[in-house]
CSV table of N, CA and C in Angstrom, one decimal:
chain,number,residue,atom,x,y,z
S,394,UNK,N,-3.1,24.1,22.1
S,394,UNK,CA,-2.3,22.9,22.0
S,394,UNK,C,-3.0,21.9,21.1
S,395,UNK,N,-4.6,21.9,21.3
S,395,UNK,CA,-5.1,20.7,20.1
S,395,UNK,C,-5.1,20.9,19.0
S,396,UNK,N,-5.3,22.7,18.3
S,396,UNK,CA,-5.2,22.9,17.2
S,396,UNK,C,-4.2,22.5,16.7
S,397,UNK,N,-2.7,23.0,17.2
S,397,UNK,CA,-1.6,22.8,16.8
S,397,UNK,C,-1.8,21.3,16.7
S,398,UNK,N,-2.0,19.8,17.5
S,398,UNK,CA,-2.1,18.6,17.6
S,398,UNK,C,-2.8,18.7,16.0
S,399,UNK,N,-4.1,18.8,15.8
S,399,UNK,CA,-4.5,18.8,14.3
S,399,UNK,C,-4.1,19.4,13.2
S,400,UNK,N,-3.2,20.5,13.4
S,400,UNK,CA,-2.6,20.6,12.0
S,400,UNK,C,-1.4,20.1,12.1
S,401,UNK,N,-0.6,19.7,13.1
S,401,UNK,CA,0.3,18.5,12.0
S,401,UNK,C,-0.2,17.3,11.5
S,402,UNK,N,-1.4,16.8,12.3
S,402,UNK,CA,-2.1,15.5,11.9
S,402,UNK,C,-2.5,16.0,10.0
S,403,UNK,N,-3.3,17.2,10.0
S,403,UNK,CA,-3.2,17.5,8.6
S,403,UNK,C,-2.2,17.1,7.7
S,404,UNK,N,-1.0,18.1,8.3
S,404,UNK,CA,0.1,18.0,7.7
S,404,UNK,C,0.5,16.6,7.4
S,405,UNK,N,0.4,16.0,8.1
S,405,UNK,CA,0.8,14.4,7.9
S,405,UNK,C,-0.1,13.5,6.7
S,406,UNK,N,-1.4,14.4,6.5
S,406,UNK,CA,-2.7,13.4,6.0
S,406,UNK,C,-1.6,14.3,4.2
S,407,UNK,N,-1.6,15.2,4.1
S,407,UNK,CA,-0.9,15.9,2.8
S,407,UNK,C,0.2,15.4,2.6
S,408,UNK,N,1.2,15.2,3.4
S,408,UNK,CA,2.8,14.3,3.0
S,408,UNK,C,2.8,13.3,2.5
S,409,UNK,N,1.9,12.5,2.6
S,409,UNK,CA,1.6,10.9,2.9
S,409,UNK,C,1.7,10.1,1.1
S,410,UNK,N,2.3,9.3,1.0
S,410,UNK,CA,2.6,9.3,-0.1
S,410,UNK,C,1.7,7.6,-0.5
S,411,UNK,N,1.4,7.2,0.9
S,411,UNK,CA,0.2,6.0,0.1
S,411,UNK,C,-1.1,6.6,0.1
S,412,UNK,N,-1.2,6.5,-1.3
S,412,UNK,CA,-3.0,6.6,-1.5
S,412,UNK,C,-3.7,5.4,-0.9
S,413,UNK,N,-5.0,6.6,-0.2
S,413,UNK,CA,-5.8,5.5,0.3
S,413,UNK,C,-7.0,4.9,-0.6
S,414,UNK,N,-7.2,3.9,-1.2
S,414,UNK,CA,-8.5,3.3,-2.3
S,414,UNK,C,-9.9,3.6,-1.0
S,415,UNK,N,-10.4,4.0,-1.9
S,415,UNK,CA,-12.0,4.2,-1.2
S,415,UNK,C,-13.1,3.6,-2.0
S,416,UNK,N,-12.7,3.0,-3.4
S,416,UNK,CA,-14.1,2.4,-4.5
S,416,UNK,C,-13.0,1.4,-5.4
S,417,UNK,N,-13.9,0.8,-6.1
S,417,UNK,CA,-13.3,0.6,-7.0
S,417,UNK,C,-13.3,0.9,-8.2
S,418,UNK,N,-13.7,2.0,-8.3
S,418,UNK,CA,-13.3,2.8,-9.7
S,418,UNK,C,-11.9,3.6,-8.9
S,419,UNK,N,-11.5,4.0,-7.9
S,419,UNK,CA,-10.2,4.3,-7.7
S,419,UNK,C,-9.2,3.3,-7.3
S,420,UNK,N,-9.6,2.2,-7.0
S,420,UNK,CA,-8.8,0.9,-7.2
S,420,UNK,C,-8.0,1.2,-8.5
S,421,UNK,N,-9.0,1.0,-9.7
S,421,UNK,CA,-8.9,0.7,-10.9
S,421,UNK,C,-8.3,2.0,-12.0
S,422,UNK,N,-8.4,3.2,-11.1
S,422,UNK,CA,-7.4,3.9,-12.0
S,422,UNK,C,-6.2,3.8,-11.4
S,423,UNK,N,-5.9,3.9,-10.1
S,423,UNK,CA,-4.5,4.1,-9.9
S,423,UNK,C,-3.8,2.6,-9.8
S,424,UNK,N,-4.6,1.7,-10.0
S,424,UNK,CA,-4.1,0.5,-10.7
S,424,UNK,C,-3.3,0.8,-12.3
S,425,UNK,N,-4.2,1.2,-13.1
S,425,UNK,CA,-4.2,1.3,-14.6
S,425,UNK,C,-3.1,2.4,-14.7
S,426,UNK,N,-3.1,3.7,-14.0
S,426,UNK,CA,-1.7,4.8,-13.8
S,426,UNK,C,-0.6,3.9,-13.7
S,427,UNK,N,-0.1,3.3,-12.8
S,427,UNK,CA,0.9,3.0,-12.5
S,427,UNK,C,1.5,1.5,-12.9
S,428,UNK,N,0.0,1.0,-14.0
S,428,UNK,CA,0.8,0.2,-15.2
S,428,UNK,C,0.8,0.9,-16.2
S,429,UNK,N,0.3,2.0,-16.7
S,429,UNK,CA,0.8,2.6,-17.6
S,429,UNK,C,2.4,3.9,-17.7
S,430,UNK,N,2.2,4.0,-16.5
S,430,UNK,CA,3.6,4.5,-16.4
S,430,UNK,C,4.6,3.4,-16.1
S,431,UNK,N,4.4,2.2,-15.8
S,431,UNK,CA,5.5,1.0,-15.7
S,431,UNK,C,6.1,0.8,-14.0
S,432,UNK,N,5.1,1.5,-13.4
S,432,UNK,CA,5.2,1.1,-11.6
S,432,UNK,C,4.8,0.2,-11.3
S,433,UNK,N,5.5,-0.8,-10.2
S,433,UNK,CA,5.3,-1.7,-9.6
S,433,UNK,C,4.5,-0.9,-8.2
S,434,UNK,N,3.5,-1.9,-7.8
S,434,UNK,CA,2.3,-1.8,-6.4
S,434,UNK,C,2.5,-2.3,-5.6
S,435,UNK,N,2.6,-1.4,-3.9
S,435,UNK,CA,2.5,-2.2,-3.2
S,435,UNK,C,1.2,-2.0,-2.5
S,436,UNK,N,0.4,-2.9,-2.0
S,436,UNK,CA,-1.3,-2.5,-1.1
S,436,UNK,C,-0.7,-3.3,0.1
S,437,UNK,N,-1.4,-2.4,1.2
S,437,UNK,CA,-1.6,-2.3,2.3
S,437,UNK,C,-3.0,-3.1,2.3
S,438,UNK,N,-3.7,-4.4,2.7
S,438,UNK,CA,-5.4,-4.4,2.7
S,438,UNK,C,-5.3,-4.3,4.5
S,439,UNK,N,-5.9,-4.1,4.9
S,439,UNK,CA,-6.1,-3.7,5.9
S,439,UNK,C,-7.9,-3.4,6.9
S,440,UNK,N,-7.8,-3.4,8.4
S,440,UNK,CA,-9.2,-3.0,8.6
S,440,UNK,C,-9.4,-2.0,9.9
S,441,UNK,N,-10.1,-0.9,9.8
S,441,UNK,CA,-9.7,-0.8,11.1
S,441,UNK,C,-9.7,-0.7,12.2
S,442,UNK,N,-10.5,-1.8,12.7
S,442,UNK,CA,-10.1,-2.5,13.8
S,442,UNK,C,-9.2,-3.6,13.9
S,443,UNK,N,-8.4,-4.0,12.8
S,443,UNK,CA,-7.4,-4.7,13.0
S,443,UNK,C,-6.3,-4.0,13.8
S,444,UNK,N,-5.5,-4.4,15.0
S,444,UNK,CA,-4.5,-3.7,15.8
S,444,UNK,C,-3.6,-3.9,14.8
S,445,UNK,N,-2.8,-5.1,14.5
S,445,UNK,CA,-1.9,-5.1,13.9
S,445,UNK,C,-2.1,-4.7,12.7
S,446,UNK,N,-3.0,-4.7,11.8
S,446,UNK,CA,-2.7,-3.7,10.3
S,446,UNK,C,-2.6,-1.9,11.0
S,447,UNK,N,-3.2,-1.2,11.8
S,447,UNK,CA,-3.3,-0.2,12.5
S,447,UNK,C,-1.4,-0.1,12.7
S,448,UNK,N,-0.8,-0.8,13.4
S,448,UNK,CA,0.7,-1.1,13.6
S,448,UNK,C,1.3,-1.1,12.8
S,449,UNK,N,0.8,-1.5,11.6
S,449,UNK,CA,1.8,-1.3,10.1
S,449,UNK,C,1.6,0.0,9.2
S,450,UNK,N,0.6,0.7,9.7
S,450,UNK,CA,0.2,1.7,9.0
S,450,UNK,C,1.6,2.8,8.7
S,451,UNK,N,2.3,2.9,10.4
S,451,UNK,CA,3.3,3.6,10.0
S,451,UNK,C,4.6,3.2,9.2
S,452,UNK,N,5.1,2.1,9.2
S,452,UNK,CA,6.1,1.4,8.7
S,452,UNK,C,5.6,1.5,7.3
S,453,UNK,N,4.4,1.4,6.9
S,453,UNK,CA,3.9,1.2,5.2
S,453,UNK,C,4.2,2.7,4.4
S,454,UNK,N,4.1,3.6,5.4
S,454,UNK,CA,4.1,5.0,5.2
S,454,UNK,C,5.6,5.4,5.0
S,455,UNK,N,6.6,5.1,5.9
S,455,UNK,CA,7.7,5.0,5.4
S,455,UNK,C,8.5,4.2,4.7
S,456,UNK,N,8.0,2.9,4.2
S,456,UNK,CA,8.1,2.8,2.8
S,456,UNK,C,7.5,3.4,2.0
S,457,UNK,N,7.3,3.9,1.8
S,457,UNK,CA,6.4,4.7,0.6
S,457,UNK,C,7.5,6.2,0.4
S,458,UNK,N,7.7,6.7,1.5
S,458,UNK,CA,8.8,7.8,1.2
S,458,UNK,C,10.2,6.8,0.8
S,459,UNK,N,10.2,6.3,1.1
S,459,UNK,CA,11.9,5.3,0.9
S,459,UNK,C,11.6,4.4,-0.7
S,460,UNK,N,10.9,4.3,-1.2
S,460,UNK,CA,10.7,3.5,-2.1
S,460,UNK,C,10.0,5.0,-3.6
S,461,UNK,N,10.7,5.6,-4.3
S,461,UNK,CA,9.7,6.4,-5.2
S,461,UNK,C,9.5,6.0,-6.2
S,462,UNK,N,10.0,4.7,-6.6
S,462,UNK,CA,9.6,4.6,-8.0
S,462,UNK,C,8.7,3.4,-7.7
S,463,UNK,N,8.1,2.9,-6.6
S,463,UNK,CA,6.8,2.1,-6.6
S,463,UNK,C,4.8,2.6,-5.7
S,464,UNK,N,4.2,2.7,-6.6
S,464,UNK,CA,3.2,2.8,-6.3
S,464,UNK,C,2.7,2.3,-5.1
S,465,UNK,N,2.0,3.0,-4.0
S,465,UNK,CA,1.9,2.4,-2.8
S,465,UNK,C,0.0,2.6,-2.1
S,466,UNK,N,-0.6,1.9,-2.0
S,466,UNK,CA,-2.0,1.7,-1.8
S,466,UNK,C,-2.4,1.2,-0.6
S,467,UNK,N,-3.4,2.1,-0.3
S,467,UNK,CA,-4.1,1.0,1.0
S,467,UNK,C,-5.3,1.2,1.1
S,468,UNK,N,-5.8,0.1,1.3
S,468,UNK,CA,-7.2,-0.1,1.1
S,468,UNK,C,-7.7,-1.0,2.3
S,469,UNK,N,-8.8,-0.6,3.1
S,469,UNK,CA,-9.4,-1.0,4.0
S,469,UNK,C,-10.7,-2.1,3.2
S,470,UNK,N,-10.3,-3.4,4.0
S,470,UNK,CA,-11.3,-4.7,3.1
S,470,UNK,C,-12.6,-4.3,3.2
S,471,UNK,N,-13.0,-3.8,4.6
S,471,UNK,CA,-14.5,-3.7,4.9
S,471,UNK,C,-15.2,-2.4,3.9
S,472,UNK,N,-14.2,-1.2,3.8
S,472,UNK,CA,-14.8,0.0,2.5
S,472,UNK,C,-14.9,-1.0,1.1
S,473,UNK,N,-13.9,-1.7,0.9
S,473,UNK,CA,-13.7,-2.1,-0.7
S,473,UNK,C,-14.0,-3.5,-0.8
S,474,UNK,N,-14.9,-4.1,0.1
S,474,UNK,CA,-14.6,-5.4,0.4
S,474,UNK,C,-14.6,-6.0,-1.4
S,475,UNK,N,-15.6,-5.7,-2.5
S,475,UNK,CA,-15.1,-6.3,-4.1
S,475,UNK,C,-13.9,-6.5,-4.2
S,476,UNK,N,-12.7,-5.3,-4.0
S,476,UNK,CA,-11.4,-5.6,-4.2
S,476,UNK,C,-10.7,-6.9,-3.6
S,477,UNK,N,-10.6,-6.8,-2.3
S,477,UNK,CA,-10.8,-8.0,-1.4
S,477,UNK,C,-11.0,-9.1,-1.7
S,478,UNK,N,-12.2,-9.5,-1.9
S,478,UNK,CA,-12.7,-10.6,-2.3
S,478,UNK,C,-11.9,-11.2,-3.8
S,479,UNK,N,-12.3,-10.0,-4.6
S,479,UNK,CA,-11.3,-10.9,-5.9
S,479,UNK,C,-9.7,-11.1,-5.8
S,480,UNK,N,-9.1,-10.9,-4.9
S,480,UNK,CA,-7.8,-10.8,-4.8
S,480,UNK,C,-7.8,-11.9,-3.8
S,481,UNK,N,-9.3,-12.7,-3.2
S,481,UNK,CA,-8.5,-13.6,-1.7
S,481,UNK,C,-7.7,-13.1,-0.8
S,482,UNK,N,-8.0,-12.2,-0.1
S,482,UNK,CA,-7.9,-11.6,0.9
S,482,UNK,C,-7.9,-11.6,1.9
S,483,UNK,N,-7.8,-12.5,2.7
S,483,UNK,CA,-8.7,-13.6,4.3
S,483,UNK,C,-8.1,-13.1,5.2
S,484,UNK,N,-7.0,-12.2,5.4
S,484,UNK,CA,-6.3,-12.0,7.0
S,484,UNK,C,-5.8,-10.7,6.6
S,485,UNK,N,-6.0,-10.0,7.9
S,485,UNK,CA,-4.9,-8.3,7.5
S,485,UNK,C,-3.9,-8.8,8.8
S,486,UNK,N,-3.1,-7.8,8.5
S,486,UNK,CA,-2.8,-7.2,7.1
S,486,UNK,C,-1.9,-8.3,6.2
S,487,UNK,N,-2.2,-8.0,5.2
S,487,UNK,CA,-2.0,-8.6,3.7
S,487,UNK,C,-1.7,-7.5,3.0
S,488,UNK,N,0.1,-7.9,2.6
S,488,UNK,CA,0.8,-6.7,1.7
S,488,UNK,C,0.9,-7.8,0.5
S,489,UNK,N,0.2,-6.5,-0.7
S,489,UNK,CA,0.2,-7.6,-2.0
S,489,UNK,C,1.3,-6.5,-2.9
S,490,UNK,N,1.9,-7.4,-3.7
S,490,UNK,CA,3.2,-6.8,-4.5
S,490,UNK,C,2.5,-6.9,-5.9
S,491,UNK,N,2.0,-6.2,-6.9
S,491,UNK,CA,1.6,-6.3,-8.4
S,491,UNK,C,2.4,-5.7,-8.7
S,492,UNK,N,2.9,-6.0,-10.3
S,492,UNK,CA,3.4,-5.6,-11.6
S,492,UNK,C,2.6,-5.4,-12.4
S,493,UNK,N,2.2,-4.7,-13.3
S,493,UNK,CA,1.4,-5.1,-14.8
S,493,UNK,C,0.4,-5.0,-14.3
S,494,UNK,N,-0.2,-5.0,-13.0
S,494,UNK,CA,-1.3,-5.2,-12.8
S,494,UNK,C,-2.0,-6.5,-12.1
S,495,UNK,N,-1.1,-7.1,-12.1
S,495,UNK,CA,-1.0,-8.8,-12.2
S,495,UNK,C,-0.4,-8.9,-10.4
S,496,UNK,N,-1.1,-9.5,-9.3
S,496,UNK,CA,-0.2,-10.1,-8.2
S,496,UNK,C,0.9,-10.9,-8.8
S,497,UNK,N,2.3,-10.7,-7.9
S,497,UNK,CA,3.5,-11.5,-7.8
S,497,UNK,C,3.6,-11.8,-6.6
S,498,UNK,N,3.5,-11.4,-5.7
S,498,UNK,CA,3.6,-11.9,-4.5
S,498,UNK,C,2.9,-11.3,-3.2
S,499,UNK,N,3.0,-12.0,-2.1
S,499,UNK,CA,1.8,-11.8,-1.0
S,499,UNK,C,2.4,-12.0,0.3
S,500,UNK,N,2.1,-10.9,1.5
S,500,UNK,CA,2.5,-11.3,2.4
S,500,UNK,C,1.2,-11.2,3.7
S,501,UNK,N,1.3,-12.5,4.5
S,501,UNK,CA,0.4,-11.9,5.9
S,501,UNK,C,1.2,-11.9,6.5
S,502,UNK,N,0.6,-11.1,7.3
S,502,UNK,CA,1.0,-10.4,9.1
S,502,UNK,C,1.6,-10.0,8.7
S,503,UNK,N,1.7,-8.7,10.0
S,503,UNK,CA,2.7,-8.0,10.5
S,503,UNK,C,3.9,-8.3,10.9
S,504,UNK,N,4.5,-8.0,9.5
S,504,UNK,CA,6.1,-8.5,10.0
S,504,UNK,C,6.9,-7.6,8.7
S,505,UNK,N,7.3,-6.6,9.7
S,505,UNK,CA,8.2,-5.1,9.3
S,505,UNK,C,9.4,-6.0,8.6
S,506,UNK,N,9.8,-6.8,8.8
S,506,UNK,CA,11.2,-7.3,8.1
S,506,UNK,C,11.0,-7.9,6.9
S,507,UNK,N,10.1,-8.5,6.5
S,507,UNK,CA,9.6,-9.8,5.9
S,507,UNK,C,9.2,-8.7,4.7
S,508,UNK,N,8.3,-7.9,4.7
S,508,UNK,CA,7.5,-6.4,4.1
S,508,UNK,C,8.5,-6.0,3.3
S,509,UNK,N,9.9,-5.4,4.1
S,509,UNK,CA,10.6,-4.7,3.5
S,509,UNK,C,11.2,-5.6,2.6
S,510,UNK,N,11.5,-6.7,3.2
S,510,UNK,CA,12.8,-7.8,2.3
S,510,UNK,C,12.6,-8.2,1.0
S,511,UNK,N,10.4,-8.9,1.4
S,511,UNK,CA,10.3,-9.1,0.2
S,511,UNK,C,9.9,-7.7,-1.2
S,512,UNK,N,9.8,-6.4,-0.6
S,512,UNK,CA,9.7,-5.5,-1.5
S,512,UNK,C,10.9,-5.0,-2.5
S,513,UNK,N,12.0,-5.2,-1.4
S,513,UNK,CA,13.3,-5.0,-1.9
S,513,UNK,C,13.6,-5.9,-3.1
S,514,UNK,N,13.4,-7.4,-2.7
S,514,UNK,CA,13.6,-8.4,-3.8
S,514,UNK,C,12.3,-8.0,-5.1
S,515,UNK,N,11.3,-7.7,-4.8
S,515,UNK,CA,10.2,-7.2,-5.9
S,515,UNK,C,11.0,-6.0,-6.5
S,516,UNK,N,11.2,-5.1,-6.2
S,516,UNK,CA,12.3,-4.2,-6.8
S,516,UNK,C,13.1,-4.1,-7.5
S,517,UNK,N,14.1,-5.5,-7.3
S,517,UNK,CA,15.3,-5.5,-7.9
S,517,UNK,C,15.1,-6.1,-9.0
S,518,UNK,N,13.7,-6.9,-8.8
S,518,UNK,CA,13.1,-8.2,-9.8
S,518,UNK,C,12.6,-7.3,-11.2
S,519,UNK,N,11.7,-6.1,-10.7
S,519,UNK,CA,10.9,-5.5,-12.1
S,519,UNK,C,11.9,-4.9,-12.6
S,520,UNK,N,12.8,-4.1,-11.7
S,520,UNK,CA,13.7,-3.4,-12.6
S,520,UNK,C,14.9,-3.5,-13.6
S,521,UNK,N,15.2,-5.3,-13.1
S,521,UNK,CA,16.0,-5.8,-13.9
S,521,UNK,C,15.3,-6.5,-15.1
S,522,UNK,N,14.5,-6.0,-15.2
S,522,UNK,CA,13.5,-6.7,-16.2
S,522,UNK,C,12.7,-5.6,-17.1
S,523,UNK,N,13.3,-4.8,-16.8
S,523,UNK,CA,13.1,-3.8,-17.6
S,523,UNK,C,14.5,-3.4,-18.4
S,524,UNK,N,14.0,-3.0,-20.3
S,524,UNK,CA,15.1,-2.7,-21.2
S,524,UNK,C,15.3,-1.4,-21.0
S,525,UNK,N,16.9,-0.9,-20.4
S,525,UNK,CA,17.4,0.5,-20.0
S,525,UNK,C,17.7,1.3,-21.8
């Protein structure tokens, strides 16, 4: 029964469609991918022993299947604390929204409604702002 317990946990770690940042040289390429392909970001910062970023982990994960045309990241402050720091990063979780590379908007806490609503509105924003 545990085996089986660990290979869906595998299975789950392979589905998962937020990259997790471990440095900041992988910060900074899959930053620079997904402004060169013209994706909008969303980061999870997170710690973990924060309960509540731990509580968003899954909700962030199913945005990430429900959302394909935006890049989705998470990054633990205490691994990457440089990233962190230059972004002003004071409370997890903290969902940051970039375009271009560039923050547009920022949310703290844990708040599943707030996450989605303002990603939705980031959404509608880049893409209408893009020449079809």
């Amino acid at each position: 029964m545990q085996q089986l317990k660990e290979m869906e946990g595998e299975e789950q770690l392979k589905k998962s469609k937020v990259v997790k940042i471990d440095s900041k040289e992988s910060w900074l390429l899959h930053i620079s991918h997904a402004t060169n392909q013209g994706y909008p970001v969303a980061v999870h910062f997170s710690a973990f022993w924060c309960v509540p970023s731990i509580v968003m982990n899954p909700f962030f994960e199913e945005l990430a299947s429900t959302y394909e045309k935006v890049k989705f990241l998470a990054l633990d402050v205490d691994e990457v604390k440089e990233i962190a720091s230059e972004l002003k990063i004071k409370a997890m979780p903290t969902f940051l929204l970039l375009s271009g590379g560039d923050p547009v908007d920022k949310i703290v806490g844990a708040n599943p409604d707030e996450v989605k609503k303002r990603i939705d509105n980031f959404i509608h924003s880049t893409s209408s702002n893009k020449c079809m």
